[in-house]
Amino acid sequence: MERLVVAGVAYDKNGVKVTHWPIPHSVDGSISFRLDWNGRSFLWTGDGRPTELTIKYGKGVDLLVTECAVDSPVMNAVF
């Protein structure tokens, strides 16, 4: 069963805001996060592929952490 993940705000209280959005990955339902707090921002994408949403939600971010992974079929062929 495929899960539909939409972008949205998961938390927004006391000056802390956490925004999330879907990211392509081998598992349905994978998401990226952006944390805004105390005038700073942090974005974590995981090892999914970058998308236009990452560009949209990453504008002006102070620190972006991402991972890079080879597509599973390519990895399986090599190993």
PDB file of N, CA and C in Angstrom:
ATOM      1  N   MET A   1       0.842  -1.180   0.000  1.00  0.00           N
ATOM      2  CA  MET A   1       0.000   0.000   0.000  1.00  0.00           C
ATOM      3  C   MET A   1       0.884   1.237   0.000  1.00  0.00           C
ATOM      4  N   GLU A   2       0.695   2.108  -0.967  1.00  0.00           N
ATOM      5  CA  GLU A   2       1.490   3.324  -1.082  1.00  0.00           C
ATOM      6  C   GLU A   2       0.935   4.399  -0.158  1.00  0.00           C
ATOM      7  N   ARG A   3       1.854   5.061   0.571  1.00  0.00           N
ATOM      8  CA  ARG A   3       1.442   6.164   1.448  1.00  0.00           C
ATOM      9  C   ARG A   3       1.743   7.484   0.753  1.00  0.00           C
ATOM     10  N   LEU A   4       0.819   8.390   0.804  1.00  0.00           N
ATOM     11  CA  LEU A   4       1.008   9.711   0.230  1.00  0.00           C
ATOM     12  C   LEU A   4       1.525  10.646   1.314  1.00  0.00           C
ATOM     13  N   VAL A   5       2.679  11.220   1.083  1.00  0.00           N
ATOM     14  CA  VAL A   5       3.252  12.169   2.036  1.00  0.00           C
ATOM     15  C   VAL A   5       3.196  13.548   1.396  1.00  0.00           C
ATOM     16  N   VAL A   6       2.668  14.504   2.126  1.00  0.00           N
ATOM     17  CA  VAL A   6       2.602  15.872   1.634  1.00  0.00           C
ATOM     18  C   VAL A   6       3.467  16.762   2.518  1.00  0.00           C
ATOM     19  N   ALA A   7       3.904  17.878   1.958  1.00  0.00           N
ATOM     20  CA  ALA A   7       4.695  18.839   2.727  1.00  0.00           C
ATOM     21  C   ALA A   7       3.805  19.514   3.759  1.00  0.00           C
ATOM     22  N   GLY A   8       4.425  19.893   4.862  1.00  0.00           N
ATOM     23  CA  GLY A   8       3.663  20.579   5.894  1.00  0.00           C
ATOM     24  C   GLY A   8       4.521  20.951   7.080  1.00  0.00           C
ATOM     25  N   VAL A   9       3.885  21.516   8.069  1.00  0.00           N
ATOM     26  CA  VAL A   9       4.567  21.907   9.302  1.00  0.00           C
ATOM     27  C   VAL A   9       4.189  20.886  10.377  1.00  0.00           C
ATOM     28  N   ALA A  10       5.210  20.223  10.935  1.00  0.00           N
ATOM     29  CA  ALA A  10       4.981  19.201  11.959  1.00  0.00           C
ATOM     30  C   ALA A  10       4.896  19.813  13.350  1.00  0.00           C
ATOM     31  N   TYR A  11       5.592  20.950  13.538  1.00  0.00           N
ATOM     32  CA  TYR A  11       5.642  21.564  14.869  1.00  0.00           C
ATOM     33  C   TYR A  11       5.896  23.048  14.691  1.00  0.00           C
ATOM     34  N   ASP A  12       5.181  23.873  15.434  1.00  0.00           N
ATOM     35  CA  ASP A  12       5.378  25.322  15.365  1.00  0.00           C
ATOM     36  C   ASP A  12       4.923  25.946  16.687  1.00  0.00           C
ATOM     37  N   LYS A  13       5.817  25.905  17.696  1.00  0.00           N
ATOM     38  CA  LYS A  13       5.511  26.454  19.016  1.00  0.00           C
ATOM     39  C   LYS A  13       6.769  27.043  19.634  1.00  0.00           C
ATOM     40  N   ASN A  14       6.581  28.080  20.430  1.00  0.00           N
ATOM     41  CA  ASN A  14       7.670  28.673  21.222  1.00  0.00           C
ATOM     42  C   ASN A  14       8.909  29.013  20.401  1.00  0.00           C
ATOM     43  N   GLY A  15       8.714  29.459  19.165  1.00  0.00           N
ATOM     44  CA  GLY A  15       9.835  29.865  18.330  1.00  0.00           C
ATOM     45  C   GLY A  15      10.563  28.719  17.644  1.00  0.00           C
ATOM     46  N   VAL A  16      10.023  27.514  17.749  1.00  0.00           N
ATOM     47  CA  VAL A  16      10.602  26.341  17.091  1.00  0.00           C
ATOM     48  C   VAL A  16       9.641  25.883  16.002  1.00  0.00           C
ATOM     49  N   LYS A  17      10.154  25.760  14.781  1.00  0.00           N
ATOM     50  CA  LYS A  17       9.316  25.317  13.668  1.00  0.00           C
ATOM     51  C   LYS A  17      10.011  24.170  12.943  1.00  0.00           C
ATOM     52  N   VAL A  18       9.282  23.082  12.715  1.00  0.00           N
ATOM     53  CA  VAL A  18       9.793  21.928  11.972  1.00  0.00           C
ATOM     54  C   VAL A  18       8.900  21.729  10.754  1.00  0.00           C
ATOM     55  N   THR A  19       9.507  21.835   9.579  1.00  0.00           N
ATOM     56  CA  THR A  19       8.810  21.659   8.314  1.00  0.00           C
ATOM     57  C   THR A  19       9.280  20.342   7.694  1.00  0.00           C
ATOM     58  N   HIS A  20       8.390  19.646   7.008  1.00  0.00           N
ATOM     59  CA  HIS A  20       8.755  18.377   6.367  1.00  0.00           C
ATOM     60  C   HIS A  20       8.186  18.327   4.956  1.00  0.00           C
ATOM     61  N   TRP A  21       8.792  17.487   4.107  1.00  0.00           N
ATOM     62  CA  TRP A  21       8.315  17.285   2.746  1.00  0.00           C
ATOM     63  C   TRP A  21       8.812  15.934   2.249  1.00  0.00           C
ATOM     64  N   PRO A  22       8.119  15.354   1.254  1.00  0.00           N
ATOM     65  CA  PRO A  22       8.512  14.046   0.747  1.00  0.00           C
ATOM     66  C   PRO A  22       9.806  14.130  -0.061  1.00  0.00           C
ATOM     67  N   ILE A  23      10.535  13.026  -0.071  1.00  0.00           N
ATOM     68  CA  ILE A  23      11.767  12.934  -0.853  1.00  0.00           C
ATOM     69  C   ILE A  23      11.824  11.542  -1.485  1.00  0.00           C
ATOM     70  N   PRO A  24      12.252  11.450  -2.751  1.00  0.00           N
ATOM     71  CA  PRO A  24      12.340  10.139  -3.400  1.00  0.00           C
ATOM     72  C   PRO A  24      13.351   9.247  -2.693  1.00  0.00           C
ATOM     73  N   HIS A  25      12.939   8.041  -2.393  1.00  0.00           N
ATOM     74  CA  HIS A  25      13.793   7.071  -1.708  1.00  0.00           C
ATOM     75  C   HIS A  25      13.251   5.688  -2.024  1.00  0.00           C
ATOM     76  N   SER A  26      13.942   4.675  -1.618  1.00  0.00           N
ATOM     77  CA  SER A  26      13.499   3.315  -1.916  1.00  0.00           C
ATOM     78  C   SER A  26      12.263   2.915  -1.120  1.00  0.00           C
ATOM     79  N   VAL A  27      11.922   3.656  -0.083  1.00  0.00           N
ATOM     80  CA  VAL A  27      10.761   3.345   0.758  1.00  0.00           C
ATOM     81  C   VAL A  27       9.734   4.476   0.646  1.00  0.00           C
ATOM     82  N   ASP A  28       8.484   4.132   0.362  1.00  0.00           N
ATOM     83  CA  ASP A  28       7.432   5.141   0.319  1.00  0.00           C
ATOM     84  C   ASP A  28       7.285   5.790   1.688  1.00  0.00           C
ATOM     85  N   GLY A  29       7.048   7.075   1.698  1.00  0.00           N
ATOM     86  CA  GLY A  29       6.836   7.779   2.952  1.00  0.00           C
ATOM     87  C   GLY A  29       8.068   8.462   3.500  1.00  0.00           C
ATOM     88  N   SER A  30       9.184   8.432   2.763  1.00  0.00           N
ATOM     89  CA  SER A  30      10.409   9.090   3.236  1.00  0.00           C
ATOM     90  C   SER A  30      10.246  10.601   3.174  1.00  0.00           C
ATOM     91  N   ILE A  31      10.808  11.278   4.169  1.00  0.00           N
ATOM     92  CA  ILE A  31      10.677  12.733   4.237  1.00  0.00           C
ATOM     93  C   ILE A  31      11.992  13.400   4.616  1.00  0.00           C
ATOM     94  N   SER A  32      12.077  14.681   4.335  1.00  0.00           N
ATOM     95  CA  SER A  32      13.168  15.545   4.767  1.00  0.00           C
ATOM     96  C   SER A  32      12.617  16.527   5.786  1.00  0.00           C
ATOM     97  N   PHE A  33      13.507  17.105   6.577  1.00  0.00           N
ATOM     98  CA  PHE A  33      13.096  18.032   7.629  1.00  0.00           C
ATOM     99  C   PHE A  33      13.886  19.328   7.565  1.00  0.00           C
ATOM    100  N   ARG A  34      13.248  20.408   7.984  1.00  0.00           N
ATOM    101  CA  ARG A  34      13.927  21.681   8.227  1.00  0.00           C
ATOM    102  C   ARG A  34      13.523  22.161   9.617  1.00  0.00           C
ATOM    103  N   LEU A  35      14.522  22.524  10.414  1.00  0.00           N
ATOM    104  CA  LEU A  35      14.304  23.054  11.755  1.00  0.00           C
ATOM    105  C   LEU A  35      14.693  24.524  11.758  1.00  0.00           C
ATOM    106  N   ASP A  36      13.780  25.378  12.171  1.00  0.00           N
ATOM    107  CA  ASP A  36      14.063  26.805  12.355  1.00  0.00           C
ATOM    108  C   ASP A  36      13.904  27.116  13.834  1.00  0.00           C
ATOM    109  N   TRP A  37      14.953  27.686  14.428  1.00  0.00           N
ATOM    110  CA  TRP A  37      14.929  27.969  15.867  1.00  0.00           C
ATOM    111  C   TRP A  37      15.967  29.018  16.202  1.00  0.00           C
ATOM    112  N   ASN A  38      15.597  29.977  16.986  1.00  0.00           N
ATOM    113  CA  ASN A  38      16.516  30.977  17.511  1.00  0.00           C
ATOM    114  C   ASN A  38      17.293  31.709  16.414  1.00  0.00           C
ATOM    115  N   GLY A  39      16.609  31.995  15.304  1.00  0.00           N
ATOM    116  CA  GLY A  39      17.239  32.712  14.202  1.00  0.00           C
ATOM    117  C   GLY A  39      18.160  31.876  13.335  1.00  0.00           C
ATOM    118  N   ARG A  40      18.213  30.585  13.552  1.00  0.00           N
ATOM    119  CA  ARG A  40      19.060  29.666  12.775  1.00  0.00           C
ATOM    120  C   ARG A  40      18.190  28.596  12.126  1.00  0.00           C
ATOM    121  N   SER A  41      18.765  27.935  11.104  1.00  0.00           N
ATOM    122  CA  SER A  41      18.012  26.876  10.433  1.00  0.00           C
ATOM    123  C   SER A  41      18.927  25.719  10.067  1.00  0.00           C
ATOM    124  N   PHE A  42      18.354  24.523  10.098  1.00  0.00           N
ATOM    125  CA  PHE A  42      19.053  23.281   9.811  1.00  0.00           C
ATOM    126  C   PHE A  42      18.151  22.433   8.924  1.00  0.00           C
ATOM    127  N   LEU A  43      18.706  21.905   7.849  1.00  0.00           N
ATOM    128  CA  LEU A  43      17.941  21.073   6.935  1.00  0.00           C
ATOM    129  C   LEU A  43      18.622  19.724   6.799  1.00  0.00           C
ATOM    130  N   TRP A  44      17.846  18.647   6.915  1.00  0.00           N
ATOM    131  CA  TRP A  44      18.361  17.288   6.768  1.00  0.00           C
ATOM    132  C   TRP A  44      17.552  16.579   5.696  1.00  0.00           C
ATOM    133  N   THR A  45      18.255  16.052   4.670  1.00  0.00           N
ATOM    134  CA  THR A  45      17.545  15.394   3.568  1.00  0.00           C
ATOM    135  C   THR A  45      17.615  13.887   3.626  1.00  0.00           C
ATOM    136  N   GLY A  46      18.521  13.316   4.411  1.00  0.00           N
ATOM    137  CA  GLY A  46      18.701  11.867   4.373  1.00  0.00           C
ATOM    138  C   GLY A  46      19.403  11.472   3.089  1.00  0.00           C
ATOM    139  N   ASP A  47      19.208  10.252   2.658  1.00  0.00           N
ATOM    140  CA  ASP A  47      19.919   9.805   1.459  1.00  0.00           C
ATOM    141  C   ASP A  47      19.011   9.705   0.236  1.00  0.00           C
ATOM    142  N   GLY A  48      17.929  10.458   0.239  1.00  0.00           N
ATOM    143  CA  GLY A  48      17.061  10.517  -0.935  1.00  0.00           C
ATOM    144  C   GLY A  48      17.642  11.451  -1.987  1.00  0.00           C
ATOM    145  N   ARG A  49      17.036  11.432  -3.151  1.00  0.00           N
ATOM    146  CA  ARG A  49      17.503  12.303  -4.233  1.00  0.00           C
ATOM    147  C   ARG A  49      16.986  13.730  -4.038  1.00  0.00           C
ATOM    148  N   PRO A  50      17.789  14.726  -4.384  1.00  0.00           N
ATOM    149  CA  PRO A  50      17.340  16.124  -4.261  1.00  0.00           C
ATOM    150  C   PRO A  50      16.158  16.391  -5.202  1.00  0.00           C
ATOM    151  N   THR A  51      15.297  17.288  -4.795  1.00  0.00           N
ATOM    152  CA  THR A  51      14.135  17.641  -5.615  1.00  0.00           C
ATOM    153  C   THR A  51      13.932  19.153  -5.580  1.00  0.00           C
ATOM    154  N   GLU A  52      12.973  19.604  -6.346  1.00  0.00           N
ATOM    155  CA  GLU A  52      12.605  21.023  -6.330  1.00  0.00           C
ATOM    156  C   GLU A  52      12.108  21.435  -4.946  1.00  0.00           C
ATOM    157  N   LEU A  53      11.476  20.506  -4.216  1.00  0.00           N
ATOM    158  CA  LEU A  53      11.006  20.832  -2.866  1.00  0.00           C
ATOM    159  C   LEU A  53      12.178  21.095  -1.920  1.00  0.00           C
ATOM    160  N   THR A  54      13.275  20.361  -2.083  1.00  0.00           N
ATOM    161  CA  THR A  54      14.459  20.602  -1.263  1.00  0.00           C
ATOM    162  C   THR A  54      15.014  21.999  -1.539  1.00  0.00           C
ATOM    163  N   ILE A  55      15.007  22.396  -2.787  1.00  0.00           N
ATOM    164  CA  ILE A  55      15.461  23.748  -3.147  1.00  0.00           C
ATOM    165  C   ILE A  55      14.513  24.784  -2.528  1.00  0.00           C
ATOM    166  N   LYS A  56      13.219  24.527  -2.649  1.00  0.00           N
ATOM    167  CA  LYS A  56      12.210  25.460  -2.118  1.00  0.00           C
ATOM    168  C   LYS A  56      12.355  25.633  -0.607  1.00  0.00           C
ATOM    169  N   TYR A  57      12.387  24.527   0.129  1.00  0.00           N
ATOM    170  CA  TYR A  57      12.431  24.603   1.585  1.00  0.00           C
ATOM    171  C   TYR A  57      13.838  24.867   2.129  1.00  0.00           C
ATOM    172  N   GLY A  58      14.845  24.751   1.272  1.00  0.00           N
ATOM    173  CA  GLY A  58      16.218  24.987   1.707  1.00  0.00           C
ATOM    174  C   GLY A  58      16.705  26.413   1.516  1.00  0.00           C
ATOM    175  N   LYS A  59      15.905  27.247   0.904  1.00  0.00           N
ATOM    176  CA  LYS A  59      16.334  28.637   0.676  1.00  0.00           C
ATOM    177  C   LYS A  59      16.691  29.324   1.986  1.00  0.00           C
ATOM    178  N   GLY A  60      17.899  29.882   2.044  1.00  0.00           N
ATOM    179  CA  GLY A  60      18.332  30.648   3.198  1.00  0.00           C
ATOM    180  C   GLY A  60      18.737  29.818   4.402  1.00  0.00           C
ATOM    181  N   VAL A  61      18.822  28.498   4.269  1.00  0.00           N
ATOM    182  CA  VAL A  61      19.159  27.643   5.401  1.00  0.00           C
ATOM    183  C   VAL A  61      20.626  27.861   5.815  1.00  0.00           C
ATOM    184  N   ASP A  62      20.885  27.780   7.113  1.00  0.00           N
ATOM    185  CA  ASP A  62      22.249  27.956   7.624  1.00  0.00           C
ATOM    186  C   ASP A  62      23.106  26.712   7.428  1.00  0.00           C
ATOM    187  N   LEU A  63      22.524  25.537   7.644  1.00  0.00           N
ATOM    188  CA  LEU A  63      23.280  24.291   7.532  1.00  0.00           C
ATOM    189  C   LEU A  63      22.404  23.241   6.870  1.00  0.00           C
ATOM    190  N   LEU A  64      22.924  22.636   5.794  1.00  0.00           N
ATOM    191  CA  LEU A  64      22.216  21.574   5.096  1.00  0.00           C
ATOM    192  C   LEU A  64      23.046  20.301   5.195  1.00  0.00           C
ATOM    193  N   VAL A  65      22.445  19.240   5.698  1.00  0.00           N
ATOM    194  CA  VAL A  65      23.124  17.945   5.795  1.00  0.00           C
ATOM    195  C   VAL A  65      22.390  16.986   4.878  1.00  0.00           C
ATOM    196  N   THR A  66      23.147  16.358   3.985  1.00  0.00           N
ATOM    197  CA  THR A  66      22.559  15.406   3.051  1.00  0.00           C
ATOM    198  C   THR A  66      23.501  14.226   2.902  1.00  0.00           C
ATOM    199  N   GLU A  67      22.987  13.159   2.401  1.00  0.00           N
ATOM    200  CA  GLU A  67      23.794  11.983   2.123  1.00  0.00           C
ATOM    201  C   GLU A  67      23.643  11.645   0.653  1.00  0.00           C
ATOM    202  N   CYS A  68      24.551  10.871   0.157  1.00  0.00           N
ATOM    203  CA  CYS A  68      24.497  10.452  -1.230  1.00  0.00           C
ATOM    204  C   CYS A  68      24.616   8.934  -1.266  1.00  0.00           C
ATOM    205  N   ALA A  69      23.778   8.292  -2.032  1.00  0.00           N
ATOM    206  CA  ALA A  69      23.827   6.835  -2.140  1.00  0.00           C
ATOM    207  C   ALA A  69      23.646   6.440  -3.598  1.00  0.00           C
ATOM    208  N   VAL A  70      24.258   5.362  -3.977  1.00  0.00           N
ATOM    209  CA  VAL A  70      24.097   4.818  -5.316  1.00  0.00           C
ATOM    210  C   VAL A  70      22.746   4.122  -5.373  1.00  0.00           C
ATOM    211  N   ASP A  71      22.066   4.212  -6.525  1.00  0.00           N
ATOM    212  CA  ASP A  71      20.787   3.511  -6.685  1.00  0.00           C
ATOM    213  C   ASP A  71      20.961   2.025  -6.399  1.00  0.00           C
ATOM    214  N   SER A  72      19.989   1.436  -5.734  1.00  0.00           N
ATOM    215  CA  SER A  72      20.050   0.024  -5.327  1.00  0.00           C
ATOM    216  C   SER A  72      20.376  -0.935  -6.459  1.00  0.00           C
ATOM    217  N   PRO A  73      19.744  -0.823  -7.656  1.00  0.00           N
ATOM    218  CA  PRO A  73      20.101  -1.773  -8.723  1.00  0.00           C
ATOM    219  C   PRO A  73      21.583  -1.715  -9.099  1.00  0.00           C
ATOM    220  N   VAL A  74      22.156  -0.518  -9.081  1.00  0.00           N
ATOM    221  CA  VAL A  74      23.576  -0.376  -9.413  1.00  0.00           C
ATOM    222  C   VAL A  74      24.427  -1.015  -8.307  1.00  0.00           C
ATOM    223  N   MET A  75      24.081  -0.767  -7.055  1.00  0.00           N
ATOM    224  CA  MET A  75      24.828  -1.368  -5.950  1.00  0.00           C
ATOM    225  C   MET A  75      24.754  -2.888  -5.984  1.00  0.00           C
ATOM    226  N   ASN A  76      23.577  -3.414  -6.246  1.00  0.00           N
ATOM    227  CA  ASN A  76      23.414  -4.861  -6.293  1.00  0.00           C
ATOM    228  C   ASN A  76      24.224  -5.479  -7.431  1.00  0.00           C
ATOM    229  N   ALA A  77      24.337  -4.785  -8.549  1.00  0.00           N
ATOM    230  CA  ALA A  77      25.110  -5.291  -9.671  1.00  0.00           C
ATOM    231  C   ALA A  77      26.599  -5.308  -9.369  1.00  0.00           C
ATOM    232  N   VAL A  78      27.068  -4.346  -8.590  1.00  0.00           N
ATOM    233  CA  VAL A  78      28.490  -4.237  -8.259  1.00  0.00           C
ATOM    234  C   VAL A  78      28.874  -5.225  -7.178  1.00  0.00           C
ATOM    235  N   PHE A  79      28.023  -5.370  -6.176  1.00  0.00           N
ATOM    236  CA  PHE A  79      28.357  -6.225  -5.040  1.00  0.00           C
ATOM    237  C   PHE A  79      27.659  -7.541  -5.198  1.00  0.00           C
TER     238      PHE A  79
END
